[in-house]
Amino acid sequence: MKWKNAVKVGLKAVAFLVIFVALFLAVSRLLRTKWVTQNQEEYIYSNLYDLNEDSLDVLILGNSQAVYGFSPVEMYDYAGISAYTLGGSSAALMSNYYWMLETCKTQNPSLVILDVSSLLEPFREHYERERIDMMRFSQNKIDNILAMDGLAEDSLLSYFIPMLKYHTRWSELEGSDFGYGVNSDLTYRGQDLEDYCRKGLTYSKLIIDNDDPEEDLREMYDYQLEYFDNIYTYCQENDMELLLVKTPKYSWTGSDSAQVQALADSYGLTYIDFNWEEMLNVIGYDIETDMKDVDHLNVKGAEKLSDWLCDYLGENYDLPDRREDEDYDLQINRELYETECTDAYLCSTTDPTEWLALLKQHSDCDIFLSLYGDATGLVSEEMAALLADLGLETDLTAMSDGECLVAWLTNDGTSVEEKTADGYVRIHGEMENGVAYDIASRNRGEGEQMARLSIGGEDQSVNTSGLNITVYDSEQDLVIETVCIDLETGEMTCVTRADS
């Protein structure tokens, strides 16, 4: 009987230990910081583990320039290339190296594309911790942690036991900590679709053609070079080719490019720098539409770069066309991808007719419209037809002097419209999702001319002369964009989320 009691005690101890470890890991996972904004890094790295085995031919490594600069879905749609981007804010080549090893446990890419920004950027422990925390426990994770010795200020033990770092975070927990996996389809094979559009950048500052390669010299960091060599060596030993690329970046200089070119030459590698004017011209780059901010492309820019890159890869590398395999699964939410692309295109055009035509693709959005000023004889037949296609019943070509107009074109195809010659009109109420809206227009009478719109109590107005339009996604409770089309000049003022 004693041995039976001993077995029971042993089984209880094992069960307790298993439950304790499971709870400890679950709580540790809950408490650690999540990175589900900006580059959506939590999803970029975690989704890698969901890829079907041996379904990846091109691995793209780098930092945030890579996340925004390449479009793996476009590469598939354009040329059937199966690519995935692993990158994040200020990612060092150390994490690039260990995540490459992690990838190659289940994938067998024949080509690695490396955005070279990190070679000239300092080590930042906060960002490296992100990538270590997101890696599953493995020999690669252990080696990555041990490689932090001498660089990390936090104790290495806290990397093995994150609870030591994050145990005080319990009072800061938010919904994203509990359900960050719910929106894991918001990245697309490592790309974070960016619909911001940075206006007013100077083209001559972006290009490096006129830079002196001896000026603004930034030395490459030894620890970055060490892991560059590790990446190169691993590729050589595993029959993977390595291609170096630099996406358009405002802070990139001629001396940066010259140093990378010398490094590439010393290793016998190809280096493609898109900061030369010739390369920007080749991809059809437009500084007015293609940048998220000074150092990152938006989705339009990424698609242009990716299309050119596909042509280049087709001529220089032996990559399969995965579109020929009817069973191949890209493993993305295609419907959401198309919607996000439409958002991005909408936010990066300043041509009114093109914008209205793109808006037609947004059948799932609510459109609010308010007229500021006189529209008599200023609305073209083409513009009126596009607005009619969107559901506007009022004929803008028939508007008379001083008439006011407000309209809500709902996402179910109906419209609520008010027009008056009395100088002031307003409609307000709640949408189906319970969010309040309030639209008003004044063209004469008491008070100044205006076109006002608020959604959920927040003012969304451009409030300048012309046709003021706001696009609202009720499912996400998100204003996609607000514009004002100047009917006299045909110019369009845009307020995107990047400007807000």
Coordinates of C-alpha atoms in Angstrom, one line a residue, residues 133-419:
D133 CA 9.9 37.8 -26.2
M134 CA 8.0 36.8 -29.4
M135 CA 10.2 33.9 -30.3
R136 CA 9.1 30.5 -29.1
F137 CA 11.3 28.7 -26.6
S138 CA 14.0 27.0 -28.5
Q139 CA 17.8 26.7 -28.9
N140 CA 17.6 29.8 -31.2
K141 CA 16.0 31.8 -28.4
I142 CA 18.5 30.6 -25.9
D143 CA 21.4 31.5 -28.2
N144 CA 19.8 34.9 -28.9
I145 CA 19.5 35.7 -25.2
L146 CA 23.1 34.6 -24.5
A147 CA 24.2 36.8 -27.4
M148 CA 22.8 39.8 -25.5
D149 CA 25.5 39.5 -22.9
G150 CA 27.5 42.7 -22.8
L151 CA 24.8 44.6 -24.7
A152 CA 21.8 44.3 -22.5
E153 CA 21.2 46.4 -19.4
D154 CA 18.4 44.0 -18.2
S155 CA 19.5 40.8 -16.6
L156 CA 19.7 37.9 -19.0
L157 CA 17.6 35.9 -16.5
S158 CA 14.7 38.2 -17.2
Y159 CA 14.8 37.2 -20.8
F160 CA 14.4 33.5 -19.8
I161 CA 11.8 34.4 -17.1
P162 CA 9.9 37.4 -18.5
M163 CA 7.9 37.6 -15.2
L164 CA 10.9 39.2 -13.6
K165 CA 10.6 42.1 -16.1
Y166 CA 6.9 42.4 -16.4
H167 CA 5.4 41.4 -13.0
T168 CA 4.4 44.9 -12.2
R169 CA 2.4 45.3 -15.4
W170 CA -0.8 43.8 -14.1
S171 CA -2.3 47.3 -13.4
E172 CA -1.5 48.4 -17.0
L173 CA -3.3 45.5 -18.8
E174 CA -5.5 46.5 -21.7
G175 CA -7.8 44.6 -24.1
S176 CA -5.0 44.0 -26.5
D177 CA -3.1 42.0 -23.9
F178 CA -6.0 39.5 -23.6
G179 CA -7.0 39.3 -27.2
Y180 CA -4.1 40.4 -29.4
G181 CA -4.4 37.2 -31.5
V182 CA -7.9 38.1 -32.6
N183 CA -6.7 40.5 -35.2
S184 CA -3.7 38.5 -36.3
D185 CA -4.9 38.8 -39.9
L186 CA -4.1 42.5 -40.0
T187 CA -0.6 41.8 -41.4
Y188 CA -0.1 40.1 -44.7
R189 CA 2.9 37.8 -44.8
G190 CA 4.9 40.3 -42.7
Q191 CA 3.7 43.5 -44.4
D192 CA 1.8 46.1 -42.4
L193 CA -0.3 47.9 -45.0
E194 CA 0.2 51.6 -44.6
D195 CA -2.4 54.0 -45.8
Y196 CA -0.8 57.2 -44.6
C197 CA 0.5 59.5 -47.2
R198 CA 3.1 62.1 -46.2
K199 CA 2.8 65.2 -48.4
G200 CA 5.3 68.0 -49.0
L201 CA 8.5 66.0 -49.0
T202 CA 11.4 67.4 -51.0
Y203 CA 12.4 65.1 -53.8
S204 CA 16.0 66.5 -54.1
K205 CA 16.5 65.7 -50.4
L206 CA 15.4 62.1 -50.9
I207 CA 17.8 61.2 -53.7
I208 CA 21.4 60.7 -52.9
D209 CA 22.8 61.5 -56.4
N210 CA 24.2 64.9 -55.3
D211 CA 25.6 63.7 -51.9
D212 CA 29.3 63.7 -51.2
P213 CA 30.2 60.1 -50.2
E214 CA 32.9 61.5 -47.9
E215 CA 30.5 63.7 -46.0
D216 CA 28.0 62.8 -43.2
L217 CA 30.0 59.6 -42.7
R218 CA 28.4 57.2 -40.2
E219 CA 30.5 54.3 -39.3
M220 CA 29.0 50.8 -39.4
Y221 CA 28.6 49.2 -36.0
D222 CA 30.9 46.2 -35.3
Y223 CA 28.1 44.1 -33.7
Q224 CA 25.9 44.7 -36.8
L225 CA 28.8 43.7 -39.1
E226 CA 29.3 40.5 -37.0
Y227 CA 25.8 39.4 -37.6
F228 CA 25.8 40.4 -41.2
D229 CA 28.7 38.0 -41.6
N230 CA 26.7 35.4 -39.7
I231 CA 23.8 35.8 -42.0
Y232 CA 26.0 35.6 -45.1
T233 CA 27.8 32.5 -43.7
Y234 CA 24.5 30.7 -42.9
C235 CA 23.2 31.5 -46.4
Q236 CA 26.4 30.1 -48.0
E237 CA 26.3 27.0 -45.9
N238 CA 22.6 26.3 -46.7
D239 CA 22.5 27.1 -50.4
M240 CA 20.5 30.3 -50.0
E241 CA 21.4 33.4 -52.0
L242 CA 21.7 36.7 -50.3
L243 CA 20.5 40.0 -52.0
L244 CA 21.1 43.4 -50.3
V245 CA 18.5 46.2 -50.8
K246 CA 17.9 49.7 -49.5
T247 CA 14.3 51.0 -49.7
P248 CA 13.7 54.8 -50.1
K249 CA 14.6 56.6 -46.9
Y250 CA 14.9 60.4 -46.4
S251 CA 17.8 60.0 -43.9
W252 CA 19.8 57.7 -46.1
T253 CA 22.9 59.4 -47.5
G254 CA 25.4 58.9 -50.3
S255 CA 28.1 58.0 -47.7
D256 CA 25.8 55.3 -46.3
S257 CA 25.2 53.9 -49.8
A258 CA 29.0 54.0 -50.6
Q259 CA 29.8 52.0 -47.4
V260 CA 27.2 49.4 -48.1
Q261 CA 28.3 49.1 -51.7
A262 CA 31.9 48.5 -50.5
L263 CA 30.7 45.9 -48.1
A264 CA 28.7 44.1 -50.8
D265 CA 31.6 44.1 -53.1
S266 CA 33.9 42.6 -50.5
Y267 CA 31.4 39.7 -50.1
G268 CA 30.7 39.4 -53.8
L269 CA 27.0 40.4 -53.2
T270 CA 24.5 42.4 -55.3
Y271 CA 23.3 45.6 -53.7
I272 CA 20.3 47.5 -55.0
D273 CA 19.8 51.0 -53.6
F274 CA 16.5 52.6 -54.4
N275 CA 17.7 56.0 -53.2
W276 CA 19.4 56.8 -56.5
E277 CA 17.2 58.8 -58.8
E278 CA 17.6 56.3 -61.6
M279 CA 16.1 53.5 -59.5
L280 CA 13.3 55.7 -58.3
N281 CA 12.5 56.6 -61.9
V282 CA 12.6 52.9 -62.9
I283 CA 9.9 51.9 -60.3
G284 CA 7.7 54.9 -61.2
Y285 CA 8.1 56.4 -57.7
D286 CA 6.1 59.5 -56.8
I287 CA 7.1 61.4 -53.7
E288 CA 3.6 62.9 -53.4
T289 CA 1.8 59.6 -53.2
D290 CA 4.3 56.9 -52.1
M291 CA 5.6 57.7 -48.7
K292 CA 4.2 57.0 -45.3
D293 CA 6.6 59.3 -43.7
V294 CA 10.2 60.5 -44.3
D295 CA 11.7 57.1 -44.0
H296 CA 9.0 54.5 -44.9
L297 CA 7.0 53.7 -48.0
N298 CA 3.2 53.3 -47.9
V299 CA 1.4 50.6 -49.7
K300 CA 1.5 52.3 -53.1
G301 CA 5.3 52.8 -52.9
A302 CA 5.7 49.2 -51.6
E303 CA 3.7 47.8 -54.6
K304 CA 5.8 49.8 -57.1
L305 CA 9.1 48.6 -55.6
S306 CA 7.8 45.0 -55.3
D307 CA 6.7 44.9 -58.9
W308 CA 10.1 46.0 -60.2
L309 CA 11.8 43.6 -57.8
C310 CA 9.7 40.7 -59.1
D311 CA 10.9 41.4 -62.6
Y312 CA 14.5 41.5 -61.4
L313 CA 14.2 38.3 -59.4
G314 CA 12.6 36.6 -62.4
E315 CA 15.6 37.5 -64.6
N316 CA 18.2 36.6 -62.0
Y317 CA 16.9 33.9 -59.7
D318 CA 15.2 30.5 -60.2
L319 CA 12.0 30.9 -58.2
P320 CA 8.8 28.9 -58.7
D321 CA 5.6 30.5 -59.7
R322 CA 3.3 29.4 -56.8
R323 CA 0.2 30.6 -58.7
E324 CA 0.6 27.5 -60.9
D325 CA -0.1 25.3 -57.8
E326 CA -3.9 25.4 -57.4
D327 CA -3.5 24.0 -53.8
Y328 CA -1.1 26.7 -52.7
D329 CA -2.5 28.8 -49.9
L330 CA -1.2 32.3 -49.3
Q331 CA -2.7 32.2 -45.9
I332 CA -4.1 35.7 -45.6
N333 CA -7.5 37.3 -45.2
R334 CA -7.8 38.3 -48.9
E335 CA -11.1 40.3 -48.4
L336 CA -9.6 42.4 -45.6
Y337 CA -6.4 42.9 -47.6
E338 CA -8.4 44.3 -50.6
T339 CA -10.3 46.6 -48.3
E340 CA -7.1 47.9 -46.7
C341 CA -5.6 48.4 -50.1
T342 CA -8.6 50.5 -51.1
D343 CA -8.2 52.6 -48.0
A344 CA -4.6 53.1 -48.8
Y345 CA -5.2 54.2 -52.4
L346 CA -8.0 56.5 -51.3
C347 CA -5.7 58.2 -48.8
S348 CA -2.9 58.7 -51.3
T349 CA -4.6 60.4 -54.3
T350 CA -5.3 64.1 -54.6
D351 CA -7.3 63.9 -57.9
P352 CA -11.0 64.4 -57.2
T353 CA -12.4 62.1 -59.9
E354 CA -9.9 59.4 -59.2
W355 CA -10.7 59.7 -55.5
L356 CA -14.5 59.4 -56.1
A357 CA -14.0 56.5 -58.4
L358 CA -11.9 54.7 -55.7
L359 CA -14.6 55.6 -53.2
K360 CA -17.1 53.6 -55.2
Q361 CA -15.2 50.5 -54.1
H362 CA -15.9 51.3 -50.5
S363 CA -19.5 50.1 -50.5
D364 CA -19.2 49.1 -46.8
C365 CA -18.5 52.7 -45.7
D366 CA -20.8 55.6 -44.7
I367 CA -20.2 58.8 -46.7
F368 CA -21.0 62.2 -45.2
L369 CA -21.2 65.2 -47.5
S370 CA -21.6 68.9 -46.8
L371 CA -21.5 71.9 -49.2
Y372 CA -19.6 75.0 -48.4
G373 CA -20.2 78.0 -50.7
D374 CA -21.9 78.3 -54.1
A375 CA -21.8 75.3 -56.4
T376 CA -23.8 76.8 -59.3
G377 CA -22.3 75.5 -62.6
L378 CA -19.2 74.2 -60.9
V379 CA -19.9 70.5 -60.7
S380 CA -18.9 68.6 -63.8
E381 CA -21.1 65.9 -65.3
E382 CA -18.4 63.3 -64.5
M383 CA -18.2 64.3 -60.9
A384 CA -22.0 64.4 -60.6
A385 CA -22.3 60.9 -62.1
L386 CA -19.7 59.5 -59.7
L387 CA -21.6 61.0 -56.7
A388 CA -24.8 59.6 -58.1
D389 CA -23.2 56.2 -58.3
L390 CA -22.3 56.5 -54.6
G391 CA -26.0 57.0 -53.8
L392 CA -26.4 60.8 -53.8
E393 CA -29.9 61.6 -55.2
T394 CA -29.5 65.4 -55.4
D395 CA -28.3 66.6 -58.8
L396 CA -25.4 68.8 -58.0
T397 CA -25.3 70.2 -61.6
A398 CA -28.8 71.8 -60.9
M399 CA -27.8 73.5 -57.6
S400 CA -28.7 77.2 -57.6
D401 CA -26.9 80.2 -55.9
G402 CA -26.9 80.0 -52.1
E403 CA -28.4 76.5 -51.8
C404 CA -27.1 74.4 -48.9
L405 CA -26.8 70.6 -49.0
V406 CA -26.0 67.9 -46.4
A407 CA -26.2 64.2 -47.0
W408 CA -25.5 60.9 -45.4
L409 CA -25.0 58.1 -47.9
T410 CA -25.3 54.9 -45.8
N411 CA -23.4 51.7 -46.2
D412 CA -26.6 49.9 -47.1
G413 CA -27.2 52.0 -50.2
T414 CA -29.8 54.4 -48.8
S415 CA -29.4 58.1 -48.3
V416 CA -30.5 60.9 -46.0
E417 CA -30.3 64.3 -47.7
E418 CA -31.5 67.8 -47.0
K419 CA -31.3 70.7 -49.4

